[in-house]
mmCIF file of C-alpha atoms and ligand atoms in Angstrom:
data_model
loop_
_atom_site.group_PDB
_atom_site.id
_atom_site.type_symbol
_atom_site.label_atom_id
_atom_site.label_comp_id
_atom_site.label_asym_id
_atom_site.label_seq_id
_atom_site.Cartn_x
_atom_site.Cartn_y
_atom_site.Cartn_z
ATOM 1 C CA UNK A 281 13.887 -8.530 -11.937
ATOM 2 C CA UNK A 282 11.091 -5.624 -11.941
ATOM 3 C CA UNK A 283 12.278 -2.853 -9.406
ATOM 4 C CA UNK A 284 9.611 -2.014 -7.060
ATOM 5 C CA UNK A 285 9.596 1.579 -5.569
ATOM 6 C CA UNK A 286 7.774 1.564 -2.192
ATOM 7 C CA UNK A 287 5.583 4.760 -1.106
ATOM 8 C CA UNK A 288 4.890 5.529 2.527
ATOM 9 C CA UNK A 289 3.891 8.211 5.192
ATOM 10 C CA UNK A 290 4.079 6.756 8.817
ATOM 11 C CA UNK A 291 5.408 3.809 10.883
ATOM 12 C CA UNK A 292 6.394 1.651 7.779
ATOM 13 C CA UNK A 293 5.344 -1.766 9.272
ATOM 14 C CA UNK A 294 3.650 -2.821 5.875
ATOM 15 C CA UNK A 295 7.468 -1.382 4.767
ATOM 16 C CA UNK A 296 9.430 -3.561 7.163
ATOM 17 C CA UNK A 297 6.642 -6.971 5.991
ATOM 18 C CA UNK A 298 8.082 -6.235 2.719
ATOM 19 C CA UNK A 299 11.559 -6.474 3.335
ATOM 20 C CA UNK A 300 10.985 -9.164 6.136
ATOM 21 C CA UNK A 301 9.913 -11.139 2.998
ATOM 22 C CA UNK A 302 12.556 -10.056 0.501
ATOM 23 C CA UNK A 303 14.996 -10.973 2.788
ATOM 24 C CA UNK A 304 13.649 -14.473 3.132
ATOM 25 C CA UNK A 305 13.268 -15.153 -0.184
ATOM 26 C CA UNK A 306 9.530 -14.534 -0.577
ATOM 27 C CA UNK A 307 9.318 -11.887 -3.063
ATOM 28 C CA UNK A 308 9.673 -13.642 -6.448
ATOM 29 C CA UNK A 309 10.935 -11.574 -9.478
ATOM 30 C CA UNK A 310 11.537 -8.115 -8.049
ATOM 31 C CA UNK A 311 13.859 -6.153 -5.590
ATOM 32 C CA UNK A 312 12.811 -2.791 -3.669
ATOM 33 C CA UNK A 313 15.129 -0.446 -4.868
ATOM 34 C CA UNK A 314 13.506 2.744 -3.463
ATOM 35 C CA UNK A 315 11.580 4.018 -0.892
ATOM 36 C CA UNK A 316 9.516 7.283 -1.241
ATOM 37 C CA UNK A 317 8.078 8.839 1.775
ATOM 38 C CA UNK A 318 5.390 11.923 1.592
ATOM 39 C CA UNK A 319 6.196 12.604 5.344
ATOM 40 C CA UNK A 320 9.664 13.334 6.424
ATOM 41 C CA UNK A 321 9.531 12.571 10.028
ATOM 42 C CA UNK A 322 7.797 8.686 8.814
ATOM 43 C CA UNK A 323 9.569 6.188 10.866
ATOM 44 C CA UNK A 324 9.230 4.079 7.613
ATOM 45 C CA UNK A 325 12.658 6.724 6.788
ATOM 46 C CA UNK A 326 14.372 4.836 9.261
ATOM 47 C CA UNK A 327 13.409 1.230 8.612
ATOM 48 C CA UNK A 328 14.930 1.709 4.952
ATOM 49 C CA UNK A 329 17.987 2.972 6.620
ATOM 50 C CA UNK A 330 18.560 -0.210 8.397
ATOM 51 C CA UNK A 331 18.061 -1.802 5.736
ATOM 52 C CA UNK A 332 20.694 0.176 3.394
ATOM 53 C CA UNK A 333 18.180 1.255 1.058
ATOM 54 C CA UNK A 334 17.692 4.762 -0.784
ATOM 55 C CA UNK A 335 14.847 6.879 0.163
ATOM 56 C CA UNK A 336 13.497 10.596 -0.808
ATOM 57 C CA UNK A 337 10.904 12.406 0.856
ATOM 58 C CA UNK A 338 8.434 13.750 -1.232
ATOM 59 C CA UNK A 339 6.725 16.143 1.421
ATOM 60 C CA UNK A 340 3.046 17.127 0.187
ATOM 61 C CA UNK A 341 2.972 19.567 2.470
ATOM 62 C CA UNK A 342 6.092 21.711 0.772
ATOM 63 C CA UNK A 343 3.998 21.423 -3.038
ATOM 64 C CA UNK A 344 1.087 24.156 -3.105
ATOM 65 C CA UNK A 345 -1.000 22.161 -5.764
ATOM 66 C CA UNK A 346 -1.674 18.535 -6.007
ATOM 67 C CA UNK A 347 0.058 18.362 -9.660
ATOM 68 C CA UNK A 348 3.853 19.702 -8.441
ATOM 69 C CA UNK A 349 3.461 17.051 -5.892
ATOM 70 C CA UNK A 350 2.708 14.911 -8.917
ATOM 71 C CA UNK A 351 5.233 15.962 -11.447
ATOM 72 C CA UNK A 352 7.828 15.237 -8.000
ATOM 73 C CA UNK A 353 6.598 12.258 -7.594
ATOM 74 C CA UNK A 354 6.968 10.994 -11.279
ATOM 75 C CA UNK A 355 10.499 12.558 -11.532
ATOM 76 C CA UNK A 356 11.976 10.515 -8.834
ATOM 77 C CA UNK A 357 9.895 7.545 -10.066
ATOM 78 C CA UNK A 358 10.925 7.722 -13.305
ATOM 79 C CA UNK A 359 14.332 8.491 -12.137
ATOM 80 C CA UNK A 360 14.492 4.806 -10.239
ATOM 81 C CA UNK A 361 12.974 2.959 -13.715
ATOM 82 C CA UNK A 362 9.834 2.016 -11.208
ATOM 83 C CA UNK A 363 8.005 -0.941 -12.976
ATOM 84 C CA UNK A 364 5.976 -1.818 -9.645
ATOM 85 C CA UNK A 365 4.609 1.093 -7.008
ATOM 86 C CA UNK A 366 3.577 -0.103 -3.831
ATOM 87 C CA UNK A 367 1.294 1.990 -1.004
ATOM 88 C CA UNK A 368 2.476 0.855 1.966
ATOM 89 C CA UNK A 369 0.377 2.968 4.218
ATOM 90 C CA UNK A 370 0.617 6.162 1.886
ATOM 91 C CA UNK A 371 -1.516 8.837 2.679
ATOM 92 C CA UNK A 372 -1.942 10.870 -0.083
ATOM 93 C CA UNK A 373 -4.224 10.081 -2.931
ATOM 94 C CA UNK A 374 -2.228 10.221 -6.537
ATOM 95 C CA UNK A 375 -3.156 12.157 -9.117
ATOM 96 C CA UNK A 376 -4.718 11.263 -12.485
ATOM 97 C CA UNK A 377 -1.135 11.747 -14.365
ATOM 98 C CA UNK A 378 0.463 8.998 -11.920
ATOM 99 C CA UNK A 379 -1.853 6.842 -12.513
ATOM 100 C CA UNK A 380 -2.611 6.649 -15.860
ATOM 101 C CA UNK A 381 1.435 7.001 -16.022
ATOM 102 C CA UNK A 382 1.429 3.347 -14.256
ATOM 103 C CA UNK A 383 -1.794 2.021 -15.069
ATOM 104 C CA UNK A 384 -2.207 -1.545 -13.191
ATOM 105 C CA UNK A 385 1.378 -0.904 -11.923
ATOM 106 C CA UNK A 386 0.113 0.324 -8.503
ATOM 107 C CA UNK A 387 -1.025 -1.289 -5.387
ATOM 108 C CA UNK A 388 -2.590 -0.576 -2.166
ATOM 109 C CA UNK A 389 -2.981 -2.020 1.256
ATOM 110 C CA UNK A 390 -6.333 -1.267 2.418
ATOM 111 C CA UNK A 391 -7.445 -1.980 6.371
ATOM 112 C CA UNK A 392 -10.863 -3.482 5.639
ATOM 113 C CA UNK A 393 -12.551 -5.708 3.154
ATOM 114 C CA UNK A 394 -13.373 -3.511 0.223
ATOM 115 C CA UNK A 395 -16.225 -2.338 -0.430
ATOM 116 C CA UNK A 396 -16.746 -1.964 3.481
ATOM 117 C CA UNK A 397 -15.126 1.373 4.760
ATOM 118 C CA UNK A 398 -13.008 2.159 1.832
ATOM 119 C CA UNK A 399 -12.443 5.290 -0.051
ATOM 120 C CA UNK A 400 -12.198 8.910 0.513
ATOM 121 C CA UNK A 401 -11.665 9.861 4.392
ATOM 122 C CA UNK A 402 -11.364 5.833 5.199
ATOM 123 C CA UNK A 403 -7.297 5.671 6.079
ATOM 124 C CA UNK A 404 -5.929 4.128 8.914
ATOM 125 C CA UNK A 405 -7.140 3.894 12.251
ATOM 126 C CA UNK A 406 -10.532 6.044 10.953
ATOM 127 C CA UNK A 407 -11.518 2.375 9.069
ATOM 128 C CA UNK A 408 -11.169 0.681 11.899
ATOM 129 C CA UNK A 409 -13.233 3.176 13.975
ATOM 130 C CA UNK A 410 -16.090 3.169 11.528
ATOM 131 C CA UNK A 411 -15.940 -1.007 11.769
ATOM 132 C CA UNK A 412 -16.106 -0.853 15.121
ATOM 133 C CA UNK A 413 -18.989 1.364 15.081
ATOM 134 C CA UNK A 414 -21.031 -0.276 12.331
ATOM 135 C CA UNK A 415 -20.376 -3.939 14.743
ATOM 136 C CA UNK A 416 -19.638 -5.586 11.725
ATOM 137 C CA UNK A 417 -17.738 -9.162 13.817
ATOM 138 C CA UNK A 418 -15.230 -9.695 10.521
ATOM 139 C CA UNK A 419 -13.340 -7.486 9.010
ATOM 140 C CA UNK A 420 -9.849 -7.416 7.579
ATOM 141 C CA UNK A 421 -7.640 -6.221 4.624
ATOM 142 C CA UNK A 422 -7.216 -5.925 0.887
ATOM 143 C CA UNK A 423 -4.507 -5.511 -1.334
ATOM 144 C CA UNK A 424 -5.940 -4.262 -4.548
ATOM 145 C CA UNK A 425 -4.771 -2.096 -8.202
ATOM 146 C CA UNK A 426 -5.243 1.637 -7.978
ATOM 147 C CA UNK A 427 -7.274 3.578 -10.148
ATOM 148 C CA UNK A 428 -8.807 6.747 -10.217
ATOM 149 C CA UNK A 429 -11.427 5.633 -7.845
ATOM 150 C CA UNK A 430 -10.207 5.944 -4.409
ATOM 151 C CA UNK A 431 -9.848 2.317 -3.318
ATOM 152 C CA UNK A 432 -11.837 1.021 -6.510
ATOM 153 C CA UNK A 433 -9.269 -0.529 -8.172
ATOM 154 C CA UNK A 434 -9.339 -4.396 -9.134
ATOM 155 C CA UNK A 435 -8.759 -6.240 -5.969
ATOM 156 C CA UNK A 436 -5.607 -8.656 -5.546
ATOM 157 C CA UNK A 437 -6.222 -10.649 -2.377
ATOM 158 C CA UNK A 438 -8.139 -10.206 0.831
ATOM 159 C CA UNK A 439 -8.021 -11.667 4.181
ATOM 160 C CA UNK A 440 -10.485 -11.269 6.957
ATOM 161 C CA UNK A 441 -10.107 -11.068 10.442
ATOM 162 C CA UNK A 442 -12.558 -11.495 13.137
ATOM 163 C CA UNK A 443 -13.523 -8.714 15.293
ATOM 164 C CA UNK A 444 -13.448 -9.314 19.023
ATOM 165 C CA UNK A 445 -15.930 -8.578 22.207
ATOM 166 C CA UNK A 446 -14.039 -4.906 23.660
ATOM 167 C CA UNK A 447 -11.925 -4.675 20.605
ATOM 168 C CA UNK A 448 -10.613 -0.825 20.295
ATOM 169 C CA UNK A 449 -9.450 0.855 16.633
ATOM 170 C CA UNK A 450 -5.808 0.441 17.960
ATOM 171 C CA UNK A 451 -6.286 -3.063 19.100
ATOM 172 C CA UNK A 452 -8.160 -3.602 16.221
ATOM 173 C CA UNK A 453 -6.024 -2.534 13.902
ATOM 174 C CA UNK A 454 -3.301 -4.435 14.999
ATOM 175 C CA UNK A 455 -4.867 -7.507 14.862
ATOM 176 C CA UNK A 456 -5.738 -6.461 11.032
ATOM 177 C CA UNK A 457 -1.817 -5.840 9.977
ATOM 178 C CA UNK A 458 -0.937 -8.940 12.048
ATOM 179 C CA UNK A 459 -2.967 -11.503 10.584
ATOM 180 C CA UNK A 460 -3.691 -9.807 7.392
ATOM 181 C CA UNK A 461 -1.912 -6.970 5.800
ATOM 182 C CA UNK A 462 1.891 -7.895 6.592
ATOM 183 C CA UNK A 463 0.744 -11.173 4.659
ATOM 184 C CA UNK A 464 -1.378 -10.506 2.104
ATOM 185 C CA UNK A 465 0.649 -7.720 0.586
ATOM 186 C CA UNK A 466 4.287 -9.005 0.464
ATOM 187 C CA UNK A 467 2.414 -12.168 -1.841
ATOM 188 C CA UNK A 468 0.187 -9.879 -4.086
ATOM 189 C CA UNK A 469 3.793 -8.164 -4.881
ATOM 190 C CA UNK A 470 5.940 -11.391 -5.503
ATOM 191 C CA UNK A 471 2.350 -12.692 -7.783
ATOM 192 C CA UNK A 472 2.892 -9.294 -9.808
ATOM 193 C CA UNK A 473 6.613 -9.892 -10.208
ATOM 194 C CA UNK A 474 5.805 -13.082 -11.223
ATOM 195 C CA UNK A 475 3.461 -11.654 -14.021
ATOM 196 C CA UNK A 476 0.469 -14.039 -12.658
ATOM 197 C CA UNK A 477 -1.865 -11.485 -12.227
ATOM 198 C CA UNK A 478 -4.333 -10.464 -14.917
ATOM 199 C CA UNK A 479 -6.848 -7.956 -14.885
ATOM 200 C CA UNK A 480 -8.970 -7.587 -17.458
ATOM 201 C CA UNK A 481 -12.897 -4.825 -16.688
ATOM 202 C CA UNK A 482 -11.199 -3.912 -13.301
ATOM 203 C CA UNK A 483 -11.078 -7.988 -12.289
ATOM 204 C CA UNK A 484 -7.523 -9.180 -11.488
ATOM 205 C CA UNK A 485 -7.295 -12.928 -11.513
ATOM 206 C CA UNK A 486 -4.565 -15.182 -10.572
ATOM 207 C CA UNK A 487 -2.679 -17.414 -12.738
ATOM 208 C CA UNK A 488 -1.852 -20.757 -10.841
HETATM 209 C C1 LIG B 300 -2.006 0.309 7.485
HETATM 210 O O1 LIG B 300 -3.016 -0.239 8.297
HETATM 211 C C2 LIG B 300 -2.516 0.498 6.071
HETATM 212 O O2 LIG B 300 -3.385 -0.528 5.653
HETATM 213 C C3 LIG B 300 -3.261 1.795 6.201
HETATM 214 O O3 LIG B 300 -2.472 2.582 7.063
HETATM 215 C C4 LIG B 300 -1.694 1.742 7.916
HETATM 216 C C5 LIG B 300 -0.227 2.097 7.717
HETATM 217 O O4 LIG B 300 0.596 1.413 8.586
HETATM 218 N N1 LIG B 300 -3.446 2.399 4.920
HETATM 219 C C6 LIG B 300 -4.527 3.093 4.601
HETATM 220 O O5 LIG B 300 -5.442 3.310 5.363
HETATM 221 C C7 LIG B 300 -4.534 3.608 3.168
HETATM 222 N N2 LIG B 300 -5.874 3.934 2.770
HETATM 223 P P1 LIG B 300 2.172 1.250 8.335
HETATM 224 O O6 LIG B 300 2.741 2.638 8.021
HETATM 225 O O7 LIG B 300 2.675 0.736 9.648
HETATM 226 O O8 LIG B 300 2.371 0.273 7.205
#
């Protein structure tokens, strides 16, 4: 079983999809064991309450530099044994030593279809916002490896979503976790537990 440290900063719904689908059985070869939250007033604290699982807060606003917030990241990381980190609506970009640390061992949830509206200053409702305004009619979401390229990692699985006639960011948005995100990313983790993803020149592909 590969233990799979979850890392948040808000409302923790892609947090609650994940153990929605633990619970049911629909996370193959792993078990959350952690949850680590860079916020400490994230309502994602509360949801792994409920759920009787351990959380810290790693508050990036309480490290000066990016690299203490780094070095406290990897301690309690290393501290779980993480073998699998998943962004579940993190907001903080990771630093070069975290990432090289767990090369191909981290993944995102991204609100859009990469390469539309990704990387630096595209994070939550601000993707959907610059959809809206660019009229594209599909979006949708992406679950995809993290390198040092914000949001150019290889990408797992997407899903898109159509975009509707008086659709607003929130509205939009929640159509885009509904019918994408809180799917997609609970089965991109169980496929990594499983070990059927390869990646290989930044392309993951799936073992059947
Ligand atoms: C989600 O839409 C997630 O895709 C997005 O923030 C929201 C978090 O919601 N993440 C990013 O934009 C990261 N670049 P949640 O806290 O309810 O899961």
């Amino acid at each position: 079983m590969l233990n799979i440290v979850v890392l948040v900063s808000g409302g923790g719904t892609n947090l609650q999809a994940l153990l929605d689908a633990e619970e049911t059985g629909k996370i193959r070869g792993g078990r959350i064991i952690h949850v680590i939250s860079s916020n400490p007033d994230a309502y994602a604290l509360e949801r792994a309450n409920r759920h009787g699982l351990c959380s810290s807060i790693v508050n990036r606003k309480a490290y000066l530099t990016a690299e203490e917030f780094d070095n406290e990241l990897l301690k309690v990381l290393e501290g779980c044994e993480a073998d699998l980190i998943v962004l579940a609506g993190f907001m903080c970009i990771l630093g070069e030593r975290v990432i090289q640390r767990y090369s191909n061992r981290i993944i995102n949830v991204h609100p859009s279809l990469i390469p539309a509206f990704c990387g630096k200053g595209f994070y939550g409702l601000h993707v959907h916002k610059a959809a809206l305004s660019y009229g594209v009619k599909l979006t949708g979401a992406t679950v995809h490896f993290v390198n040092e390229i914000p949001d150019g990692g290889a990408i797992i699985l997407q899903k898109a979503v159509e975009v509707h006639k008086g659709d607003t960011p929130e509205i939009l948005q929640l159509r885009v976790m509904r019918q994408a995100e809180w799917e997609i990313l609970p089965r991109a983790v169980s496929l990594f537990c499983e070990g059927k993803i390869i990646v290989k020149d930044n392309i993951a592909t799936i073992e059947d």
